[in-house]
């Protein structure tokens, strides 16, 4: 029992010390975050897909709790092992430290061997604590052997040193709690400059404002996703266990690579001095299942990426440029690759600094992110961006491409029934069926509804804002008693109708029709 407690205390000490050390190195180098991040890096795409589907944005929390649970179980076991064989228990803790250190160094944003320090220092101190505590629990091995130490142990107490254990255990617990709390405070404080710099951002008025939203773009129907998704409700998908807190005053963006005749490094003020454009653009995640929630529409403000690239001498492949891939890299080492041709074909590809009238929220990429209409987020929407490299698809595979997702991923035409909800029990009579449909950069031309195996009937479309945004739609259904299946499909402006063919999100986005089953009372 006390051995188990010793193990737990040693584990707690190790984590607390690691937290404190990570405050000096980098919060991302702490063992739980590092192991979690390394796990995300290595998780086969299918497992990740499953995790996102089941935990949604809570997947990261579940992952960290899982790591802590495993660590706790091993700490307890090491306590027991250590009671029988102290060196083995101690070595066990050091092995865990080594795993944490290796994970930290392996991360794409690692700043090198210093990232090993939190885990290593934590493990060494944890091992010392375990050794000390277990030492109090055991009669010294020397009791039966001659020698000064043995003599002392024999004369003191033949069993275990209760007082010594309690003092050592309490001291370890108190010191670790202190170290852990101090580490937390320091880690929290790190973001202060970033938060302050965000509070000081005044977004300039756009030189090219978004066209006023057409009156009819927002239907007044309960249950439909609002045309503009408020920032607080906007989906979030990224690999960051610790959200990068970037200070806008020291932020830099470098543009370089193949065909860049004038490489530049820009500051945040450099960006704000340029002409600002404001556009409504609907963002979609490739991991979104048919009918899923990872899509949102915001009013972005930022600078045109094509203009910046052109000033640096970049030409798209169709005009003889040598680079066909633009690799955006974030401060946390994430890489996303977009076709240069798409980014420079005149669409509103932005380096965005504002979202729905506010500086970018930290979760959504403060201070600067990319937004490219028509491309899934993982091939375009780099948050916390700090580097743009022009290269080729042959020469470089980005983070998700290395993990079997497609190199190129234009957004597929999709439609979703927002209301009624699955298994709803509406009353017979007129039931408003409504939802959203999107086909960014092509535009939505038509949405149709089918009740059971009946004919396709045209839904009423809300006014179009732009072809880069989703459209709401509605259909007054004369509902009759009994169970019914409602199915929706959209047709885009190229005339292509959303395919019935079901596909998983991997490798280039889910397809198929969204259906909702209801019972009419
Ligand atoms: N730095 C960074 N940028 C990123 C990601 C990421 O993991 N790290 N995820 C991408 C993905 S997969 C999507 S769908 C969008 C989501 O943007 P949001 O979280 O603002 O909705 O961000 C993209 N940009
Ligand atoms: Mo995504």
Short mmCIF file of C-alpha atoms and ligand atoms in Angstrom, two decimals:
data_model
loop_
_atom_site.label_atom_id
_atom_site.label_comp_id
_atom_site.label_asym_id
_atom_site.label_seq_id
_atom_site.Cartn_x
_atom_site.Cartn_y
_atom_site.Cartn_z
CA UNK A 1 0.00 0.00 0.00
CA UNK A 2 2.67 2.49 1.02
CA UNK A 3 4.81 1.31 -1.87
CA UNK A 4 1.97 2.16 -4.22
CA UNK A 5 1.71 5.57 -2.58
CA UNK A 6 5.45 6.04 -3.07
CA UNK A 7 5.05 5.24 -6.75
CA UNK A 8 2.20 7.69 -7.09
CA UNK A 9 4.15 10.41 -5.31
CA UNK A 10 7.23 9.78 -7.42
CA UNK A 11 5.13 10.02 -10.58
CA UNK A 12 3.44 13.20 -9.37
CA UNK A 13 6.82 14.73 -8.50
CA UNK A 14 8.21 13.82 -11.91
CA UNK A 15 5.28 15.47 -13.72
CA UNK A 16 5.28 18.53 -11.48
CA UNK A 17 9.01 19.10 -11.92
CA UNK A 18 8.66 18.53 -15.67
CA UNK A 19 5.90 21.15 -15.78
CA UNK A 20 8.13 23.62 -13.98
CA UNK A 21 11.11 22.95 -16.25
CA UNK A 22 8.90 23.17 -19.33
CA UNK A 23 7.99 26.69 -18.29
CA UNK A 24 11.63 27.59 -18.92
CA UNK A 25 12.07 25.53 -22.04
CA UNK A 26 8.68 25.61 -23.83
CA UNK A 27 5.23 24.56 -22.60
CA UNK A 28 5.05 22.26 -25.64
CA UNK A 29 8.09 20.32 -24.37
CA UNK A 30 6.30 19.08 -21.22
CA UNK A 31 5.97 15.29 -21.18
CA UNK A 32 2.18 14.95 -21.45
CA UNK A 33 1.89 17.47 -24.26
CA UNK A 34 4.94 16.03 -26.03
CA UNK A 35 3.79 12.42 -25.79
CA UNK A 36 0.27 13.46 -26.80
CA UNK A 37 1.60 15.43 -29.76
CA UNK A 38 3.88 12.61 -30.82
CA UNK A 39 0.91 10.24 -30.55
CA UNK A 40 -1.12 12.53 -32.81
CA UNK A 41 1.78 12.64 -35.29
CA UNK A 42 1.94 8.86 -35.38
CA UNK A 43 -1.73 7.97 -35.11
CA UNK A 44 -2.75 6.30 -38.34
CA UNK A 45 -5.15 8.54 -40.18
CA UNK A 46 -8.06 6.15 -39.65
CA UNK A 47 -7.68 6.18 -35.86
CA UNK A 48 -7.46 9.94 -35.82
CA UNK A 49 -10.54 10.11 -37.95
CA UNK A 50 -12.29 7.86 -35.46
CA UNK A 51 -11.12 9.98 -32.53
CA UNK A 52 -12.30 13.20 -34.15
CA UNK A 53 -15.62 11.59 -34.94
CA UNK A 54 -16.22 10.28 -31.44
CA UNK A 55 -14.75 12.99 -29.27
CA UNK A 56 -15.10 15.93 -31.61
CA UNK A 57 -13.06 18.81 -30.37
CA UNK A 58 -12.77 17.02 -26.99
CA UNK A 59 -10.45 14.46 -28.63
CA UNK A 60 -7.42 16.28 -27.28
CA UNK A 61 -8.70 16.28 -23.72
CA UNK A 62 -9.48 12.57 -23.95
CA UNK A 63 -5.97 11.93 -25.25
CA UNK A 64 -4.30 13.81 -22.40
CA UNK A 65 -6.48 12.14 -19.77
CA UNK A 66 -5.59 8.80 -21.34
CA UNK A 67 -1.87 9.54 -21.09
CA UNK A 68 -2.23 10.61 -17.46
CA UNK A 69 -4.17 7.44 -16.64
CA UNK A 70 -1.51 5.23 -18.18
CA UNK A 71 1.22 7.16 -16.36
CA UNK A 72 -0.61 6.84 -13.04
CA UNK A 73 -1.06 3.09 -13.47
CA UNK A 74 2.62 2.62 -14.26
CA UNK A 75 3.70 4.85 -11.37
CA UNK A 76 1.72 2.68 -8.95
CA UNK A 77 3.16 -0.48 -10.46
CA UNK A 78 6.68 0.93 -10.29
CA UNK A 79 6.15 1.62 -6.60
CA UNK A 80 5.36 -2.06 -6.01
CA UNK A 81 8.20 -3.20 -8.21
CA UNK A 82 10.56 -0.85 -6.43
CA UNK A 83 9.66 -2.29 -3.06
CA UNK A 84 10.97 -5.64 -4.18
CA UNK A 85 13.80 -4.36 -6.29
CA UNK A 86 14.58 -0.72 -5.81
CA UNK A 87 16.90 -0.21 -8.81
CA UNK A 88 14.26 -1.67 -11.13
CA UNK A 89 11.56 0.71 -9.87
CA UNK A 90 13.89 3.67 -10.17
CA UNK A 91 15.02 2.64 -13.63
CA UNK A 92 11.37 2.35 -14.66
CA UNK A 93 10.80 6.02 -13.95
CA UNK A 94 13.92 6.95 -15.89
CA UNK A 95 12.64 4.91 -18.85
CA UNK A 96 9.43 6.95 -18.81
CA UNK A 97 11.51 10.11 -18.71
CA UNK A 98 13.43 8.91 -21.74
CA UNK A 99 10.17 8.23 -23.62
CA UNK A 100 8.89 11.72 -22.82
CA UNK A 101 12.21 13.24 -23.87
CA UNK A 102 12.27 11.33 -27.15
CA UNK A 103 8.67 12.38 -27.87
CA UNK A 104 9.50 16.03 -27.21
CA UNK A 105 12.52 16.01 -29.51
CA UNK A 106 10.59 14.23 -32.27
CA UNK A 107 7.90 16.92 -32.55
CA UNK A 108 7.96 18.99 -35.73
CA UNK A 109 8.19 22.19 -33.70
CA UNK A 110 10.94 20.88 -31.42
CA UNK A 111 13.66 23.38 -30.64
CA UNK A 112 16.20 20.59 -30.25
CA UNK A 113 17.70 18.70 -27.34
CA UNK A 114 16.65 21.28 -24.75
CA UNK A 115 13.14 19.94 -25.29
CA UNK A 116 14.30 16.73 -23.56
CA UNK A 117 15.01 18.60 -20.33
CA UNK A 118 11.52 18.72 -18.78
CA UNK A 119 11.04 14.95 -19.04
CA UNK A 120 14.60 14.09 -18.04
CA UNK A 121 14.87 16.41 -15.04
CA UNK A 122 11.38 15.37 -13.95
CA UNK A 123 12.26 11.69 -14.18
CA UNK A 124 15.54 12.03 -12.28
CA UNK A 125 13.86 13.89 -9.43
CA UNK A 126 10.95 11.42 -9.51
CA UNK A 127 13.40 8.51 -9.32
CA UNK A 128 15.17 10.11 -6.34
CA UNK A 129 11.85 10.54 -4.57
CA UNK A 130 10.93 6.92 -5.18
CA UNK A 131 14.31 5.75 -3.93
CA UNK A 132 14.10 7.86 -0.79
CA UNK A 133 10.54 6.81 0.05
CA UNK A 134 11.13 3.14 -0.56
CA UNK A 135 14.29 3.39 1.49
CA UNK A 136 12.15 4.35 4.46
CA UNK A 137 9.82 1.41 3.85
CA UNK A 138 12.47 -1.28 3.84
CA UNK A 139 14.77 -2.41 6.53
CA UNK A 140 18.14 -1.53 5.05
CA UNK A 141 19.54 -4.42 3.05
CA UNK A 142 22.48 -4.11 5.32
CA UNK A 143 20.61 -5.24 8.47
CA UNK A 144 21.90 -8.74 8.10
CA UNK A 145 25.31 -7.66 6.93
CA UNK A 146 28.11 -6.17 8.93
CA UNK A 147 29.10 -2.54 8.51
CA UNK A 148 28.38 0.87 9.90
CA UNK A 149 25.19 1.45 7.95
CA UNK A 150 23.89 -1.96 8.91
CA UNK A 151 24.66 -1.38 12.52
CA UNK A 152 22.74 1.80 12.49
CA UNK A 153 19.71 0.26 10.84
CA UNK A 154 19.66 -2.61 13.25
CA UNK A 155 19.90 -0.38 16.24
CA UNK A 156 17.20 1.95 14.99
CA UNK A 157 14.35 -0.18 13.89
CA UNK A 158 14.07 -3.58 12.36
CA UNK A 159 10.93 -2.71 10.34
CA UNK A 160 10.31 0.42 8.38
CA UNK A 161 10.95 3.95 9.31
CA UNK A 162 7.40 5.27 9.71
CA UNK A 163 8.34 8.74 10.78
CA UNK A 164 10.97 9.11 8.09
CA UNK A 165 8.52 7.94 5.45
CA UNK A 166 5.81 10.33 6.49
CA UNK A 167 8.16 13.27 6.58
CA UNK A 168 9.72 12.41 3.23
CA UNK A 169 6.34 11.71 1.62
CA UNK A 170 4.78 14.94 2.89
CA UNK A 171 7.82 16.93 1.84
CA UNK A 172 7.74 15.39 -1.63
CA UNK A 173 4.01 16.00 -2.02
CA UNK A 174 4.23 19.61 -0.86
CA UNK A 175 7.32 20.42 -2.91
CA UNK A 176 5.83 18.85 -6.04
CA UNK A 177 2.51 20.59 -5.64
CA UNK A 178 4.44 23.84 -5.29
CA UNK A 179 6.66 23.13 -8.29
CA UNK A 180 3.69 22.07 -10.41
CA UNK A 181 1.64 25.13 -9.50
CA UNK A 182 4.59 27.43 -10.11
CA UNK A 183 5.15 25.81 -13.50
CA UNK A 184 1.49 26.30 -14.39
CA UNK A 185 1.64 29.96 -13.47
CA UNK A 186 4.81 30.50 -15.50
CA UNK A 187 3.36 28.63 -18.50
CA UNK A 188 0.16 30.66 -18.24
CA UNK A 189 2.13 33.89 -18.10
CA UNK A 190 3.93 33.09 -21.33
CA UNK A 191 0.85 33.90 -23.32
CA UNK A 192 0.48 37.33 -21.77
CA UNK A 193 2.38 39.21 -24.45
CA UNK A 194 0.32 37.46 -27.10
CA UNK A 195 -2.94 38.32 -25.37
CA UNK A 196 -1.83 41.92 -24.90
CA UNK A 197 -0.76 42.24 -28.54
CA UNK A 198 -4.16 40.90 -29.63
CA UNK A 199 -5.96 43.40 -27.42
CA UNK A 200 -3.95 46.18 -29.10
CA UNK A 201 -4.85 45.24 -32.66
CA UNK A 202 -7.07 47.75 -34.41
CA UNK A 203 -8.30 46.27 -37.66
CA UNK A 204 -8.05 48.81 -40.50
CA UNK A 205 -11.13 49.56 -42.59
CA UNK A 206 -11.17 47.41 -45.71
CA UNK A 207 -10.11 49.03 -48.99
CA UNK A 208 -12.33 46.40 -50.60
CA UNK A 209 -15.29 45.70 -48.33
CA UNK A 210 -17.35 42.54 -48.61
CA UNK A 211 -20.46 43.17 -50.65
CA UNK A 212 -23.34 43.81 -48.29
CA UNK A 213 -24.95 40.54 -47.38
CA UNK A 214 -28.07 40.16 -49.53
CA UNK A 215 -31.20 40.54 -47.44
CA UNK A 216 -32.44 37.11 -48.31
CA UNK A 217 -29.22 35.25 -47.50
CA UNK A 218 -30.27 34.68 -43.90
CA UNK A 219 -33.54 32.76 -43.62
CA UNK A 220 -35.48 33.36 -40.47
CA UNK A 221 -36.10 29.73 -39.61
CA UNK A 222 -35.49 28.11 -36.25
CA UNK A 223 -32.94 25.31 -36.29
CA UNK A 224 -30.95 26.39 -39.37
CA UNK A 225 -27.24 27.18 -39.01
CA UNK A 226 -26.92 30.97 -39.01
CA UNK A 227 -25.50 32.32 -42.26
CA UNK A 228 -22.50 33.79 -40.40
CA UNK A 229 -21.08 31.45 -37.77
CA UNK A 230 -20.22 33.38 -34.59
CA UNK A 231 -16.54 33.00 -33.61
CA UNK A 232 -17.41 31.20 -30.40
CA UNK A 233 -19.36 28.54 -32.33
CA UNK A 234 -16.89 28.17 -35.18
CA UNK A 235 -15.53 24.62 -35.39
CA UNK A 236 -11.91 24.11 -34.48
CA UNK A 237 -9.71 21.40 -35.94
CA UNK A 238 -5.95 21.30 -35.41
CA UNK A 239 -3.18 19.21 -33.89
CA UNK A 240 -2.20 21.76 -31.24
CA UNK A 241 -2.46 20.37 -27.69
CA UNK A 242 -1.18 23.72 -26.47
CA UNK A 243 -2.65 26.51 -28.60
CA UNK A 244 0.24 28.61 -29.91
CA UNK A 245 0.22 32.06 -28.31
CA UNK A 246 1.94 34.34 -30.75
CA UNK A 247 2.92 37.93 -29.98
CA UNK A 248 1.89 40.00 -33.00
CA UNK A 249 4.58 42.59 -32.27
CA UNK A 250 7.38 40.07 -32.79
CA UNK A 251 5.60 37.95 -35.40
CA UNK A 252 7.25 37.59 -38.82
CA UNK A 253 6.21 35.97 -42.08
CA UNK A 254 8.87 34.86 -44.51
CA UNK A 255 8.13 34.24 -48.19
CA UNK A 256 10.84 32.34 -50.03
CA UNK A 257 11.60 29.36 -52.28
CA UNK A 258 11.49 28.36 -55.93
CA UNK A 259 10.83 31.23 -58.30
CA UNK A 260 10.83 33.81 -55.51
CA UNK A 261 13.03 36.51 -56.98
CA UNK A 262 12.46 38.93 -54.10
CA UNK A 263 12.18 37.01 -50.81
CA UNK A 264 10.58 39.07 -48.07
CA UNK A 265 10.05 38.97 -44.34
CA UNK A 266 6.93 40.83 -43.26
CA UNK A 267 5.86 42.15 -39.88
CA UNK A 268 2.29 42.36 -38.67
CA UNK A 269 2.36 46.14 -39.24
CA UNK A 270 3.61 45.57 -42.79
CA UNK A 271 0.47 43.53 -43.41
CA UNK A 272 -1.85 46.07 -41.79
CA UNK A 273 -0.41 48.84 -43.98
CA UNK A 274 -1.49 46.99 -47.12
CA UNK A 275 -4.92 47.20 -48.74
CA UNK A 276 -7.32 45.16 -46.69
CA UNK A 277 -9.97 43.06 -48.36
CA UNK A 278 -13.00 41.73 -46.59
CA UNK A 279 -14.79 38.59 -47.81
CA UNK A 280 -17.34 36.05 -46.63
CA UNK A 281 -15.79 32.60 -47.04
CA UNK A 282 -17.06 29.23 -45.86
CA UNK A 283 -14.37 26.98 -44.40
CA UNK A 284 -14.71 23.19 -44.40
CA UNK A 285 -12.65 20.41 -42.84
CA UNK A 286 -11.83 17.36 -44.91
CA UNK A 287 -12.63 15.25 -41.82
CA UNK A 288 -16.24 16.37 -41.91
CA UNK A 289 -18.59 13.40 -42.31
CA UNK A 290 -21.70 13.72 -44.45
CA UNK A 291 -24.03 15.76 -42.25
CA UNK A 292 -21.15 16.66 -39.91
CA UNK A 293 -20.38 19.90 -38.04
CA UNK A 294 -16.91 20.86 -39.32
CA UNK A 295 -17.98 23.66 -41.61
CA UNK A 296 -18.49 27.33 -40.81
CA UNK A 297 -18.89 30.65 -42.54
CA UNK A 298 -17.16 33.84 -41.44
CA UNK A 299 -16.46 37.36 -42.66
CA UNK A 300 -12.66 37.47 -42.99
CA UNK A 301 -10.47 40.52 -43.36
CA UNK A 302 -6.90 40.34 -44.60
CA UNK A 303 -4.53 40.94 -47.47
CA UNK A 304 -4.54 39.30 -50.87
CA UNK A 305 -2.02 36.51 -51.04
CA UNK A 306 -1.74 36.62 -54.84
CA UNK A 307 -0.59 40.24 -54.75
CA UNK A 308 2.05 39.50 -52.13
CA UNK A 309 3.32 36.51 -54.09
CA UNK A 310 3.42 38.48 -57.34
CA UNK A 311 5.49 41.20 -55.63
CA UNK A 312 7.95 38.51 -54.61
CA UNK A 313 8.28 37.44 -58.23
CA UNK A 314 6.16 34.31 -57.99
CA UNK A 315 4.38 33.15 -61.14
CA UNK A 316 1.81 30.37 -61.26
CA UNK A 317 2.79 27.27 -63.29
CA UNK A 318 0.44 28.33 -66.12
CA UNK A 319 2.63 31.40 -66.61
CA UNK A 320 5.88 29.49 -66.41
CA UNK A 321 6.49 29.57 -62.66
CA UNK A 322 8.70 26.72 -61.38
CA UNK A 323 6.74 26.11 -58.16
CA UNK A 324 3.36 24.34 -58.18
CA UNK A 325 3.01 24.00 -54.40
CA UNK A 326 2.82 26.69 -51.75
CA UNK A 327 3.81 25.21 -48.38
CA UNK A 328 2.58 27.21 -45.42
CA UNK A 329 4.24 26.48 -42.09
CA UNK A 330 2.90 27.46 -38.68
CA UNK A 331 4.81 28.35 -35.54
CA UNK A 332 4.00 24.87 -34.22
CA UNK A 333 5.60 23.15 -37.19
CA UNK A 334 2.40 22.19 -39.02
CA UNK A 335 2.72 22.24 -42.82
CA UNK A 336 -0.11 22.71 -45.32
CA UNK A 337 0.32 22.68 -49.10
CA UNK A 338 -1.88 24.53 -51.62
CA UNK A 339 -1.66 24.57 -55.41
CA UNK A 340 0.04 27.83 -56.46
CA UNK A 341 -2.24 27.85 -59.49
CA UNK A 342 -5.36 28.00 -57.29
CA UNK A 343 -3.96 30.60 -54.92
CA UNK A 344 -3.06 32.89 -57.86
CA UNK A 345 -6.07 32.32 -60.14
CA UNK A 346 -7.87 35.43 -58.95
CA UNK A 347 -9.91 33.89 -56.15
CA UNK A 348 -9.83 35.67 -52.79
CA UNK A 349 -6.96 33.75 -51.17
CA UNK A 350 -6.22 35.72 -48.03
CA UNK A 351 -3.71 36.16 -45.29
CA UNK A 352 -6.46 36.86 -42.80
CA UNK A 353 -5.99 38.99 -39.69
CA UNK A 354 -9.64 39.37 -38.71
CA UNK A 355 -12.67 37.13 -38.32
CA UNK A 356 -16.20 38.51 -38.00
CA UNK A 357 -14.97 41.98 -37.09
CA UNK A 358 -12.44 40.90 -34.49
CA UNK A 359 -8.72 40.16 -34.57
CA UNK A 360 -8.37 36.42 -35.24
CA UNK A 361 -9.22 34.47 -32.09
CA UNK A 362 -6.14 32.68 -30.73
CA UNK A 363 -7.78 29.30 -31.43
CA UNK A 364 -8.32 30.31 -35.03
CA UNK A 365 -4.75 31.35 -35.77
CA UNK A 366 -3.89 34.74 -34.24
CA UNK A 367 -2.19 36.81 -35.51
CA UNK A 368 -2.38 35.62 -39.13
CA UNK A 369 -3.80 32.64 -41.00
CA UNK A 370 -4.46 31.64 -44.57
CA UNK A 371 -7.94 31.25 -46.01
CA UNK A 372 -8.41 30.01 -49.58
CA UNK A 373 -11.96 29.65 -50.94
CA UNK A 374 -12.68 26.20 -52.34
CA UNK A 375 -9.92 24.19 -50.66
CA UNK A 376 -10.31 22.03 -47.56
CA UNK A 377 -8.64 23.47 -44.45
CA UNK A 378 -5.74 21.01 -44.33
CA UNK A 379 -4.50 22.12 -47.75
CA UNK A 380 -4.95 25.84 -47.30
CA UNK A 381 -6.06 27.33 -44.00
CA UNK A 382 -2.74 27.48 -42.07
CA UNK A 383 -3.27 29.04 -38.64
CA UNK A 384 -0.44 30.76 -36.73
CA UNK A 385 1.39 30.98 -40.06
CA UNK A 386 5.03 32.11 -40.08
CA UNK A 387 6.55 30.83 -43.29
CA UNK A 388 5.53 30.42 -46.93
CA UNK A 389 7.78 28.35 -49.12
CA UNK A 390 7.31 27.93 -52.86
CA UNK A 391 8.18 24.39 -53.91
CA UNK A 392 6.73 21.51 -55.91
CA UNK A 393 4.34 18.67 -55.04
CA UNK A 394 7.08 16.27 -56.22
CA UNK A 395 9.63 17.69 -53.83
CA UNK A 396 7.67 18.04 -50.62
CA UNK A 397 4.88 16.23 -48.79
CA UNK A 398 3.13 18.16 -46.03
CA UNK A 399 2.03 16.83 -42.62
CA UNK A 400 -1.27 15.21 -43.62
CA UNK A 401 -0.04 14.11 -47.03
CA UNK A 402 2.67 12.10 -45.25
CA UNK A 403 -0.25 10.49 -43.41
CA UNK A 404 -2.04 9.34 -46.54
CA UNK A 405 -4.39 12.25 -47.17
CA UNK A 406 -4.60 13.60 -50.72
CA UNK A 407 -2.09 16.15 -52.03
CA UNK A 408 -4.86 18.20 -53.61
CA UNK A 409 -8.27 18.52 -52.04
CA UNK A 410 -10.87 20.85 -53.53
CA UNK A 411 -14.03 20.96 -51.41
CA UNK A 412 -16.76 18.55 -52.55
CA UNK A 413 -20.32 19.73 -53.13
CA UNK A 414 -22.30 18.95 -49.98
CA UNK A 415 -25.64 19.65 -48.35
CA UNK A 416 -26.89 19.11 -44.82
CA UNK A 417 -30.31 18.92 -43.17
CA UNK A 418 -30.17 21.04 -39.99
CA UNK A 419 -33.83 20.67 -39.09
CA UNK A 420 -35.68 18.48 -38.25
CA UNK A 421 -33.04 16.68 -36.20
CA UNK A 422 -32.58 12.92 -36.56
CA UNK A 423 -35.35 10.98 -34.77
CA UNK A 424 -37.38 14.14 -34.20
CA UNK A 425 -41.16 13.67 -33.74
CA UNK A 426 -42.82 16.57 -35.55
CA UNK A 427 -46.59 16.82 -35.76
CA UNK A 428 -48.32 16.02 -39.03
CA UNK A 429 -48.92 19.00 -41.28
CA UNK A 430 -46.40 21.51 -42.64
CA UNK A 431 -42.89 20.78 -41.33
CA UNK A 432 -40.09 23.13 -42.37
CA UNK A 433 -37.12 21.11 -43.57
CA UNK A 434 -34.07 23.35 -43.80
CA UNK A 435 -30.31 23.38 -43.82
CA UNK A 436 -27.20 24.53 -45.67
CA UNK A 437 -25.42 23.53 -48.87
CA UNK A 438 -21.92 24.41 -50.03
CA UNK A 439 -19.71 24.09 -53.09
CA UNK A 440 -17.13 26.79 -52.45
CA UNK A 441 -15.85 28.69 -55.45
CA UNK A 442 -18.30 26.95 -57.77
CA UNK A 443 -21.47 28.09 -56.05
CA UNK A 444 -24.72 26.30 -55.26
CA UNK A 445 -27.30 26.26 -58.02
CA UNK A 446 -30.00 23.94 -56.71
CA UNK A 447 -30.98 21.95 -53.64
CA UNK A 448 -33.48 19.10 -53.78
CA UNK A 449 -35.31 17.10 -51.14
CA UNK A 450 -36.63 13.58 -51.36
CA UNK A 451 -39.15 12.11 -48.93
CA UNK A 452 -38.69 8.34 -48.62
CA UNK A 453 -38.43 6.99 -52.17
CA UNK A 454 -40.49 9.79 -53.69
CA UNK A 455 -39.47 12.19 -56.44
CA UNK A 456 -36.80 14.88 -55.93
CA UNK A 457 -38.46 18.20 -55.14
CA UNK A 458 -36.78 21.56 -55.36
CA UNK A 459 -36.07 23.39 -52.12
CA UNK A 460 -36.18 27.17 -51.87
CA UNK A 461 -32.67 28.63 -51.83
CA UNK A 462 -31.76 31.65 -49.74
CA UNK A 463 -30.13 34.48 -51.71
CA UNK A 464 -26.53 33.85 -52.74
CA UNK A 465 -23.90 35.93 -50.97
CA UNK A 466 -21.01 34.72 -53.09
CA UNK A 467 -20.00 31.43 -54.66
CA UNK A 468 -17.46 31.06 -51.86
CA UNK A 469 -20.12 30.82 -49.18
CA UNK A 470 -22.68 28.24 -48.24
CA UNK A 471 -26.39 28.82 -48.91
CA UNK A 472 -29.28 28.13 -46.64
CA UNK A 473 -32.29 26.34 -48.10
CA UNK A 474 -35.76 25.39 -46.91
CA UNK A 475 -38.56 23.09 -47.96
CA UNK A 476 -42.08 23.14 -46.54
CA UNK A 477 -42.97 19.48 -46.25
CA UNK A 478 -46.56 18.27 -45.95
CA UNK A 479 -45.75 15.61 -43.40
CA UNK A 480 -48.01 12.57 -43.01
CA UNK A 481 -48.12 10.31 -39.96
CA UNK A 482 -45.52 7.57 -39.68
CA UNK A 483 -41.76 7.09 -40.14
CA UNK A 484 -40.07 8.98 -42.97
CA UNK A 485 -36.60 9.43 -44.38
CA UNK A 486 -35.66 12.88 -45.66
CA UNK A 487 -32.72 13.09 -48.05
CA UNK A 488 -31.01 16.18 -49.49
CA UNK A 489 -28.71 16.73 -52.45
CA UNK A 490 -27.22 19.83 -54.05
CA UNK A 491 -26.19 20.78 -57.56
CA UNK A 492 -23.34 23.23 -58.07
CA UNK A 493 -22.98 25.95 -60.70
CA UNK A 494 -20.99 23.67 -63.00
CA UNK A 495 -24.16 21.59 -63.23
CA UNK A 496 -22.69 18.69 -61.27
CA UNK A 497 -25.04 17.09 -58.75
CA UNK A 498 -23.67 15.92 -55.42
CA UNK A 499 -22.81 12.25 -55.78
CA UNK A 500 -24.75 9.54 -53.97
CA UNK A 501 -21.53 7.52 -53.81
CA UNK A 502 -20.59 7.17 -50.14
CA UNK A 503 -16.96 7.88 -49.31
CA UNK A 504 -15.14 8.19 -45.98
CA UNK A 505 -13.33 11.48 -45.28
CA UNK A 506 -9.97 9.85 -46.08
CA UNK A 507 -8.25 10.64 -48.42
CA UNK A 508 -9.95 13.67 -49.97
CA UNK A 509 -13.27 14.31 -48.23
CA UNK A 510 -16.55 12.50 -47.52
CA UNK A 511 -19.23 12.18 -50.16
CA UNK A 512 -22.80 10.85 -50.26
CA UNK A 513 -26.23 12.21 -49.45
CA UNK A 514 -27.33 13.33 -45.99
CA UNK A 515 -30.50 11.67 -44.70
CA UNK A 516 -32.54 12.20 -41.55
CA UNK A 517 -35.10 9.75 -40.21
CA UNK A 518 -38.12 11.23 -38.37
CA UNK A 519 -41.39 9.96 -36.98
CA UNK A 520 -44.41 12.15 -37.66
CA UNK A 521 -47.03 11.98 -34.92
N1 LIG B 1 -1.22 25.44 -37.67
C1 LIG B 1 -2.28 24.71 -38.03
N2 LIG B 1 -3.15 25.19 -38.93
C2 LIG B 1 -4.22 24.46 -39.30
C3 LIG B 1 -4.44 23.17 -38.76
C4 LIG B 1 -3.51 22.68 -37.80
O1 LIG B 1 -3.62 21.57 -37.29
N3 LIG B 1 -2.45 23.49 -37.46
N4 LIG B 1 -5.56 22.46 -39.14
C5 LIG B 1 -6.15 22.79 -40.43
C6 LIG B 1 -7.44 22.17 -40.62
S1 LIG B 1 -7.45 20.49 -40.84
C7 LIG B 1 -8.59 22.89 -40.72
S2 LIG B 1 -10.04 22.16 -41.19
C8 LIG B 1 -8.61 24.33 -40.41
C9 LIG B 1 -9.64 24.61 -39.33
O2 LIG B 1 -9.62 25.95 -38.98
P1 LIG B 1 -10.42 26.41 -37.69
O3 LIG B 1 -9.92 25.59 -36.54
O4 LIG B 1 -10.17 27.86 -37.54
O5 LIG B 1 -11.88 26.12 -37.98
O6 LIG B 1 -7.36 24.79 -39.96
C10 LIG B 1 -6.26 24.28 -40.66
N5 LIG B 1 -5.09 24.98 -40.21
MO1 LIG B 2 -9.37 19.90 -41.56
#
